CSV table of C-alpha atoms and ligand atoms in Angstrom, one decimal:
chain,number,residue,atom,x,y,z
A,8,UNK,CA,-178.3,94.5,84.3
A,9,UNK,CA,-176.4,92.3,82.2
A,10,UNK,CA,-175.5,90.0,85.6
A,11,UNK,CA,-179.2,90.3,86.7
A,12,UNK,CA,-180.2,88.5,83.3
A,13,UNK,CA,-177.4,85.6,83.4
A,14,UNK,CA,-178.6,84.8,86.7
A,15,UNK,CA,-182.5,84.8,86.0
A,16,UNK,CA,-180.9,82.5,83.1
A,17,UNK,CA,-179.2,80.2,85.2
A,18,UNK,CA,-182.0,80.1,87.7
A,19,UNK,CA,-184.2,78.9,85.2
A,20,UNK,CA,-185.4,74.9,84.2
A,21,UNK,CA,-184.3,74.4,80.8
A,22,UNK,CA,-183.6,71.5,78.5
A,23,UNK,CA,-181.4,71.1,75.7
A,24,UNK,CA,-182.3,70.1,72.0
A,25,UNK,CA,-179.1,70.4,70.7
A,26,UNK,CA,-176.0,68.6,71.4
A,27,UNK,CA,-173.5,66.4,69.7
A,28,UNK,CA,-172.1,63.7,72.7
A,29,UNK,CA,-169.0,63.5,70.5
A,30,UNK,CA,-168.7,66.9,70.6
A,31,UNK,CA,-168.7,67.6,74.8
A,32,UNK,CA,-164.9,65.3,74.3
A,33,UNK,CA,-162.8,68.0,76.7
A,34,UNK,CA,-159.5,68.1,75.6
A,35,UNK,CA,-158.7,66.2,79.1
A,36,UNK,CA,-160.7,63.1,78.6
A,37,UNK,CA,-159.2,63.0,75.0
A,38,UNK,CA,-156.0,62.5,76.5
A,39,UNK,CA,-157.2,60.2,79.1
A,40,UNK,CA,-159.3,58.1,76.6
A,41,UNK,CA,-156.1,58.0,74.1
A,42,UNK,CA,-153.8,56.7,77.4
A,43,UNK,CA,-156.1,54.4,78.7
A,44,UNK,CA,-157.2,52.8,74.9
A,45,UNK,CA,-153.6,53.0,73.8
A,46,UNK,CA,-154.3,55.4,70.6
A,47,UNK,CA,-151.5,57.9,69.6
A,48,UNK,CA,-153.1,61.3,69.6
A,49,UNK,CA,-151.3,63.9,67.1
A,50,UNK,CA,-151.3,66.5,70.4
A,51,UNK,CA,-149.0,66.5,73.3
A,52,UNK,CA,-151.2,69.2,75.7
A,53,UNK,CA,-154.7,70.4,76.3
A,54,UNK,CA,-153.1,73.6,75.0
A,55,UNK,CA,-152.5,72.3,71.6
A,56,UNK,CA,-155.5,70.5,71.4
A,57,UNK,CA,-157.2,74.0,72.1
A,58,UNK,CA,-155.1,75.9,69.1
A,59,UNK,CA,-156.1,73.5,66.9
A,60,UNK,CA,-160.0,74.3,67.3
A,61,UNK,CA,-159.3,77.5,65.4
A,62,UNK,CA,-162.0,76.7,62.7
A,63,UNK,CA,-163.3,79.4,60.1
A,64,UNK,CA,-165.8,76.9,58.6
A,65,UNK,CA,-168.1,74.0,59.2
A,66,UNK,CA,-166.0,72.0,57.3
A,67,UNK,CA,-162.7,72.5,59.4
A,68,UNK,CA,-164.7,71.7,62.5
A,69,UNK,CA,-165.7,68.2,61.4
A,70,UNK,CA,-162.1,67.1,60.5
A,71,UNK,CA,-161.2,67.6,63.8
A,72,UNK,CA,-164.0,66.2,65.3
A,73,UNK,CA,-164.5,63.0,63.7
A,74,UNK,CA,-160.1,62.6,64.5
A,75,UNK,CA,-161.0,64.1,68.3
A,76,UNK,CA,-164.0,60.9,68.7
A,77,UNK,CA,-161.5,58.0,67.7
A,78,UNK,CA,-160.3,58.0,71.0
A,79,UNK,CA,-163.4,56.6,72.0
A,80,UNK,CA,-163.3,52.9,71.9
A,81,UNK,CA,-165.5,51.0,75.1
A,82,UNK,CA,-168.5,51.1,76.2
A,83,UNK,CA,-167.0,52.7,79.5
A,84,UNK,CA,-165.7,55.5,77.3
A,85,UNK,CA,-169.2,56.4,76.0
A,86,UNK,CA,-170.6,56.1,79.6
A,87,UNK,CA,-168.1,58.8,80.8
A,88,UNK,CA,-168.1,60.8,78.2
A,89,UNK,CA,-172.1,61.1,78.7
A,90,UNK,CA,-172.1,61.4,82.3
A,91,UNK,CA,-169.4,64.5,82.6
A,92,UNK,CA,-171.7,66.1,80.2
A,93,UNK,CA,-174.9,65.6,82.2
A,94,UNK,CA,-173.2,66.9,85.4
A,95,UNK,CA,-171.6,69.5,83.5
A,96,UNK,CA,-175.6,70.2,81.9
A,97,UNK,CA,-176.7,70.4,85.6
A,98,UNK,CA,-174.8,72.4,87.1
A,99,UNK,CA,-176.3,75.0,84.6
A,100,UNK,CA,-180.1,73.7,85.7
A,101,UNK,CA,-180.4,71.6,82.5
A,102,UNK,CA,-183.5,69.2,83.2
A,103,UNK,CA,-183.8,67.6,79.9
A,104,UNK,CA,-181.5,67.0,77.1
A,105,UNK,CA,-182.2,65.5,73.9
A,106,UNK,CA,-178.9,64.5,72.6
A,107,UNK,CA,-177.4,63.3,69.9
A,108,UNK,CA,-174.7,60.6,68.5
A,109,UNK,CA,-173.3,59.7,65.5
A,110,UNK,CA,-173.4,56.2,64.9
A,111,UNK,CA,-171.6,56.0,61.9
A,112,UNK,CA,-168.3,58.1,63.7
A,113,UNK,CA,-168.1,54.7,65.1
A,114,UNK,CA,-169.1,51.8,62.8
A,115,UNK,CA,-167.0,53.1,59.8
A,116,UNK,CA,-163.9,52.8,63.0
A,117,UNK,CA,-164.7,49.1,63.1
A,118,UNK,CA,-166.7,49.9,66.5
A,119,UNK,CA,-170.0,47.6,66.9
A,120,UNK,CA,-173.1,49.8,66.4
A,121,UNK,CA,-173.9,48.7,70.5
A,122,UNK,CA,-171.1,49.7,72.0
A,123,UNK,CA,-172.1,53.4,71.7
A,124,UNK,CA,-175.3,53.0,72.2
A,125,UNK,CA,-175.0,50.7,75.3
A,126,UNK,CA,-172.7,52.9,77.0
A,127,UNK,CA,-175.1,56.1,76.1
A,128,UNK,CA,-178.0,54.7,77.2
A,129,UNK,CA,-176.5,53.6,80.7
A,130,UNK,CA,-175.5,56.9,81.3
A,131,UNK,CA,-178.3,58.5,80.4
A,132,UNK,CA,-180.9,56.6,82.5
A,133,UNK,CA,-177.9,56.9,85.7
A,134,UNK,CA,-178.4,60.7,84.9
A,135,UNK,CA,-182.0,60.5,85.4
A,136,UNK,CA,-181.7,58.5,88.5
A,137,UNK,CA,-178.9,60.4,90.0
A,138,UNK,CA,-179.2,64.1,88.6
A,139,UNK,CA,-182.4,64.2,88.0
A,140,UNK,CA,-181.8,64.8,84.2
A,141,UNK,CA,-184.2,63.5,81.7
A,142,UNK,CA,-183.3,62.5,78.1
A,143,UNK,CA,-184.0,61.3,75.1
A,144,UNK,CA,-181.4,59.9,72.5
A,145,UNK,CA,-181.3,61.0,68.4
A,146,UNK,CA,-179.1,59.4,66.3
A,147,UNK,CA,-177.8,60.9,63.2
A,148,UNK,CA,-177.1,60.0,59.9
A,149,UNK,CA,-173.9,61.4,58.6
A,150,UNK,CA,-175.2,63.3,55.2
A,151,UNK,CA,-171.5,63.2,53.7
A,152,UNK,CA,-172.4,59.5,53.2
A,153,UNK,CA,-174.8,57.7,51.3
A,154,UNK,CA,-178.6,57.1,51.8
A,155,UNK,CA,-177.9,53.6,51.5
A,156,UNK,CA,-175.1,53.7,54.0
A,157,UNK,CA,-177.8,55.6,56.2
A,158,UNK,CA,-180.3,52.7,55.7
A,159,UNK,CA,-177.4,50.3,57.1
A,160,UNK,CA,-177.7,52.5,60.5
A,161,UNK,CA,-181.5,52.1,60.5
A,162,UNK,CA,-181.3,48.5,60.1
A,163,UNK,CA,-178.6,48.6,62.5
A,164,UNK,CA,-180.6,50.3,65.2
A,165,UNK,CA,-183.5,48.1,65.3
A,166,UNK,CA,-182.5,45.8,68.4
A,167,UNK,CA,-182.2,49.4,70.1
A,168,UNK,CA,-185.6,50.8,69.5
A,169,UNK,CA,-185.8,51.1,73.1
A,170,UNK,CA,-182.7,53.2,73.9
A,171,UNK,CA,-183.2,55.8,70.8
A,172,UNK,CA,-186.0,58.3,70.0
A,173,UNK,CA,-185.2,60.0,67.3
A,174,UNK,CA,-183.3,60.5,64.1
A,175,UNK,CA,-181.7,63.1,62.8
A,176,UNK,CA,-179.3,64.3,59.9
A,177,UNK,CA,-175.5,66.0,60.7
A,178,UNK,CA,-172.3,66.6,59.0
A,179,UNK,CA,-171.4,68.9,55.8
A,180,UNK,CA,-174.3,70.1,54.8
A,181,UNK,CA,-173.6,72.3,51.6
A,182,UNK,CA,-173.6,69.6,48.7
A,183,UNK,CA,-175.4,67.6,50.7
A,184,UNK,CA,-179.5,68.3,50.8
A,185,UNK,CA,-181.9,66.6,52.8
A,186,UNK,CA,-183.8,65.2,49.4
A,187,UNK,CA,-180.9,63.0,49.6
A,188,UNK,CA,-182.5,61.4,52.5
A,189,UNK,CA,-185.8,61.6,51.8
A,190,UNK,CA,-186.4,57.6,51.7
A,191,UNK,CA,-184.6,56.8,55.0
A,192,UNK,CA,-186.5,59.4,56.5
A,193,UNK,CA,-189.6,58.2,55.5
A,194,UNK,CA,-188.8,54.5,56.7
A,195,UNK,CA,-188.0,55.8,59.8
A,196,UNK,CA,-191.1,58.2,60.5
A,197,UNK,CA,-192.6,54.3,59.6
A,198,UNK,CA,-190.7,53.3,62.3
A,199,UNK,CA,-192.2,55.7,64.9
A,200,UNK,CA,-188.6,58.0,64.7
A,201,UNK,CA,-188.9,61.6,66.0
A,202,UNK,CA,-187.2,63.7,62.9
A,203,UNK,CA,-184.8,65.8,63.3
A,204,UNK,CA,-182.3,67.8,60.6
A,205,UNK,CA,-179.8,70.0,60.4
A,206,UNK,CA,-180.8,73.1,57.9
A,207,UNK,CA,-179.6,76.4,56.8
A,208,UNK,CA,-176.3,76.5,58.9
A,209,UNK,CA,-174.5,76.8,55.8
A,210,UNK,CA,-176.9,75.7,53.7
A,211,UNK,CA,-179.7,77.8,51.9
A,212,UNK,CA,-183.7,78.1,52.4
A,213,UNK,CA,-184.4,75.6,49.7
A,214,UNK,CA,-182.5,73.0,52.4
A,215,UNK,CA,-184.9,74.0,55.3
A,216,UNK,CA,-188.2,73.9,52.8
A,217,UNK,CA,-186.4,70.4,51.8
A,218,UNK,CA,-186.5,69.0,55.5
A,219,UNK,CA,-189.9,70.7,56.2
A,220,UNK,CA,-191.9,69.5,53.0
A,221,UNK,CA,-189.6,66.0,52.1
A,222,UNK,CA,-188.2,64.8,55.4
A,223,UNK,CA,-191.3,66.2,57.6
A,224,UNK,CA,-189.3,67.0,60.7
A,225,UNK,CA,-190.9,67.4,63.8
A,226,UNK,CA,-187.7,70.3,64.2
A,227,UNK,CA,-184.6,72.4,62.8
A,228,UNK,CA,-181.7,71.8,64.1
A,229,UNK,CA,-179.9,75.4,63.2
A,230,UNK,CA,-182.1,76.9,60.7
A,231,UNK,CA,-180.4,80.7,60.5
A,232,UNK,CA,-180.6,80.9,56.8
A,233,UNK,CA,-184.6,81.0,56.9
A,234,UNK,CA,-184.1,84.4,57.6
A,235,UNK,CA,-183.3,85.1,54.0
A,236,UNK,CA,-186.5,84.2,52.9
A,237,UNK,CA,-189.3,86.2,54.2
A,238,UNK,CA,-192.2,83.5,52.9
A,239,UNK,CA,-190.6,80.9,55.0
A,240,UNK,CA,-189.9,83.0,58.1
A,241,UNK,CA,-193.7,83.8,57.9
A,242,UNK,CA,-194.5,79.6,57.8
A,243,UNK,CA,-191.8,78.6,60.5
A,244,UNK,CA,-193.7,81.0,63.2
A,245,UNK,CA,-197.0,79.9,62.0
A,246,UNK,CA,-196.2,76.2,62.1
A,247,UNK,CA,-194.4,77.4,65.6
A,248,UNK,CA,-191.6,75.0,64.0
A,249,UNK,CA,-188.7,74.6,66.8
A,250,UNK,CA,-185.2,76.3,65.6
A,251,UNK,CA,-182.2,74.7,67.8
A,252,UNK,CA,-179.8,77.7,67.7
A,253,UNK,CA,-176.5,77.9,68.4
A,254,UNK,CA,-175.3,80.8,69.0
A,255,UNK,CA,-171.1,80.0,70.1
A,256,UNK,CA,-171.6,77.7,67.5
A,257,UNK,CA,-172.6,80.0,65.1
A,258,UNK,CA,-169.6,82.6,65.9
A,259,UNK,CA,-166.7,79.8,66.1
A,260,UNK,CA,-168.2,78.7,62.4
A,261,UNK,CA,-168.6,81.8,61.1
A,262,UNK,CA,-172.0,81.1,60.6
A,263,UNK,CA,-171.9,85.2,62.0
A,264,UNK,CA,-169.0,87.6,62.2
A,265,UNK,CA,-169.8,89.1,65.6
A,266,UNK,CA,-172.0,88.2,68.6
A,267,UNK,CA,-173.9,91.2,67.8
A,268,UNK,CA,-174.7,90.2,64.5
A,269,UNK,CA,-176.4,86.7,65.8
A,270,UNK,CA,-180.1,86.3,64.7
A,271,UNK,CA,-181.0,85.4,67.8
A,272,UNK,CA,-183.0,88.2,69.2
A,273,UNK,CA,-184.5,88.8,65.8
A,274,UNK,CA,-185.9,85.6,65.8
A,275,UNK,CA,-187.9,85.9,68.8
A,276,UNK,CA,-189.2,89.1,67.8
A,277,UNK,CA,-190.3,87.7,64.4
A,278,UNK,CA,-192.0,85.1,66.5
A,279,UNK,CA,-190.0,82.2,65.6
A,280,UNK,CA,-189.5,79.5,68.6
A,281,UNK,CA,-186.2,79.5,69.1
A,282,UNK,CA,-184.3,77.9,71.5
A,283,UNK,CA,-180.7,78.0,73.0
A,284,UNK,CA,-178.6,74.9,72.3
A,285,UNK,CA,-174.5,74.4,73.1
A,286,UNK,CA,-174.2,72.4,69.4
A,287,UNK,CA,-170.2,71.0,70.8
A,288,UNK,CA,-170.1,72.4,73.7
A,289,UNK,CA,-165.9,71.6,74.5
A,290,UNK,CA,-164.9,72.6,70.6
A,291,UNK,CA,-166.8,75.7,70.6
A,292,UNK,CA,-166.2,77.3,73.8
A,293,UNK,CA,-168.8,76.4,76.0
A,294,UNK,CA,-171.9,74.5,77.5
A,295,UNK,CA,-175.9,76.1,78.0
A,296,UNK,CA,-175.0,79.0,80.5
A,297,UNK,CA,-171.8,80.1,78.2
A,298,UNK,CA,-174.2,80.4,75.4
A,299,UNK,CA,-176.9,82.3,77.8
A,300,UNK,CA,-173.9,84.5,78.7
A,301,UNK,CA,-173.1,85.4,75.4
A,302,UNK,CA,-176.1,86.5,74.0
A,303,UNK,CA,-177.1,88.4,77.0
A,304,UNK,CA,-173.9,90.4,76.7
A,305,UNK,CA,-174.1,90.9,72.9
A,306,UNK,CA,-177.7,91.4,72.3
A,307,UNK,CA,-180.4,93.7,74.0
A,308,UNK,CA,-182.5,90.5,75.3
A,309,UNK,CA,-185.3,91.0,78.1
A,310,UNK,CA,-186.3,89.3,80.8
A,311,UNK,CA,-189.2,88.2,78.9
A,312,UNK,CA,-187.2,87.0,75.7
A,313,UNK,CA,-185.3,84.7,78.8
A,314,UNK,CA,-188.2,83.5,79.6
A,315,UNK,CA,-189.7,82.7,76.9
A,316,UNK,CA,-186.0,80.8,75.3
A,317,UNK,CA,-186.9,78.4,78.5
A,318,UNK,CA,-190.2,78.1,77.5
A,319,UNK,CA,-189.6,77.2,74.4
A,320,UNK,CA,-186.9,74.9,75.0
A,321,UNK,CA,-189.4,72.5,76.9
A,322,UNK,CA,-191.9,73.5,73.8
A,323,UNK,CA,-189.8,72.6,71.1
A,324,UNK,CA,-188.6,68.7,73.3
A,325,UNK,CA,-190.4,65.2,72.8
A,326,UNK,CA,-191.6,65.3,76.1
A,327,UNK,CA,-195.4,64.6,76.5
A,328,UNK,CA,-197.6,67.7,77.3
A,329,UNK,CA,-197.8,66.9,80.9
A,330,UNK,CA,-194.2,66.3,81.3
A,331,UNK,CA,-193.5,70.2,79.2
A,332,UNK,CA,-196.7,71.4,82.0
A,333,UNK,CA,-194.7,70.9,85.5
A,334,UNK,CA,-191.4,72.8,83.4
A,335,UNK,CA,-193.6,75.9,82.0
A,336,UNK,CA,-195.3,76.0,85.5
A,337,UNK,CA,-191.7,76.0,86.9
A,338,UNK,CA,-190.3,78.8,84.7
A,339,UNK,CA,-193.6,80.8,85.3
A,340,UNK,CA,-192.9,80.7,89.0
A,341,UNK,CA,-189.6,81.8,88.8
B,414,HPA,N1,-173.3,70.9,62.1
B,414,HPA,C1,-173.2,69.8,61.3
B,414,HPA,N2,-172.7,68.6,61.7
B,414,HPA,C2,-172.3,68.5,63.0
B,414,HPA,C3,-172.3,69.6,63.8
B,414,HPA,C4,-172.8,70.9,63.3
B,414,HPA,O1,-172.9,71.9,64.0
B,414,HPA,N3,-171.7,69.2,65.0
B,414,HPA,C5,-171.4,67.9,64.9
B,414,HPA,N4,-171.7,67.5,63.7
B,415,ZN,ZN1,-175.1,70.4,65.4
């Protein structure tokens, strides 16, 4: 039964809300971005590259993950790194991805804000073109740092209105609330920005209320801890409010103890439209299908809940209503 569901999965159109570029470096092209760039990488195999990703908190993950992206220095690096990760998306029937970067990874490294951007963008319109894969592009302000270092990236991205879709809001988020970035937000919801946040991974309901009510995102990028407030559970299925979860994520985090534990089935039985995202897909063992595995192994899923994680995976995107019509029609069909 269990195989019988991973394959309606996989034959199944679905998009992807929820995915760090940065975070789909393979161990491989980290050592074949340090050789050809010239940087000394503290590692001498994939194999202890892959010990190190033994993270118990959000926290550990992002040290190694903002070292893991200096290896990326051209435009050529950004294109490849985008492209291996839309063929990789594919191959799992990905249709549509919605992905995001993190601009200030790569500014505070001395990189110009276009080179990432540039080498993005081409990639993502070559996917489109040659896989078939649609996208849009999010960039993310880094809420370690300051809301005025935030509104440097804004003003930064304006001769790139073009090439990006939305904002969004990563990094360590305990200590670090969305009011922080209240004002950026609201410049760029000015600017015609789809908004994006990451709440309640580690942080608490007040955070996700905080991104609803004072940053107005048009989605929730994690969103778990909602669940520990019943008033807000009760809004976020009302509102039909889109939670990107994660569920690999979630277990290499700790953000859950045990597959078995995750939220995920709970969540579509309270009515909440969640979807199935890979979050860093080569630090947390594994792209969209891994994470369809896993659940379907650990949690008593139906062939309906399947279904209806595709569905709302197109739901939950910024593609127009016609565009989300031809994917529900396909999913229905299936
Ligand atoms: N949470 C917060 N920040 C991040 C993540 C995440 O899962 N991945 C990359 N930056
Ligand atoms: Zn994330």
């Amino acid at each position: 039964m269990t195989s019988d569901l991973t394959e309606f999965a996989a034959s199944l159109p679905k998009a992807e809300l929820h995915l760090h570029l940065e975070g789909s470096l393979e161990p491989e092209q980290m050592f074949a971005f340090a050789r050809r760039n010239k940087i000394d990488i503290p590692f001498n195999s994939v194999e202890e590259i892959r010990a190190a990703y033994d993270f118990s908190n959000l926290q550990d993950f992002l040290d190694i993950y903002y070292q893991g992206m200096g290896v990326l220095q051209t435009e050529e690096d950004f294109f490849d790194l985008t492209m291996a990760y839309l063929k990789r998306s594919r191959a799992d029937n990905v249709r549509h991805v919605e992905v995001f970067f993190d601009p200030q990874g790569h500014t505070e490294r001395g990189l110009p804000f276009s080179v990432a951007v540039d080498g993005i963008s081409r990639a993502l319109a070559e996917g489109e073109h040659s896989l078939g894969v649609t996208s849009k592009l999010i960039m993310c302000f880094l809420r370690h740092l300051s809301e005025e270092e935030a509104f440097e990236t804004l003003k930064q991205a304006e001769p790139h209105l073009d090439q990006i879709a939305g904002v969004g809001l990563d990094s360590s988020e305990v200590g670090h609330p969305p009011s922080k970035f209240e004002n950026v937000f609201k410049a760029a919801r000015k600017q015609g920005f789809a908004l994006v946040a990451h709440a309640g991974e580690e942080g608490p309901p007040e955070y996700v209320y905080e991104a609803l009510d004072l940053l107005k995102v048009d989605r929730l990028d994690h969103g778990n801890r909602s669940l520990e407030n019943d008033v807000l559970v009760s809004r976020l299925a009302k509102e039909q409010m889109t939670l990107t979860v994660c569920p690999l994520s979630n277990l290499k985090l700790c953000v859950v103890d045990d597959m078995r534990a995750h939220p995920l089935k709970k969540m579509l039985d309270l009515g909440l439209r969640a979807t199935i995202n890979s979050d860093d897909p080569s630090y947390f063992g594994g792209y969209m299908m891994d994470n369809f595995t896993a659940v379907i192994e650990a949690l008593d899923l139906s062939k309906d809940d399947i279904r209806t994680l595709a569905k709302n995976s197109f739901r939950g995107s910024f593609l127009s209503e016609v565009e989300q019509a031809a994917h529900l029609a396909a999913i229905d069909a299936a």
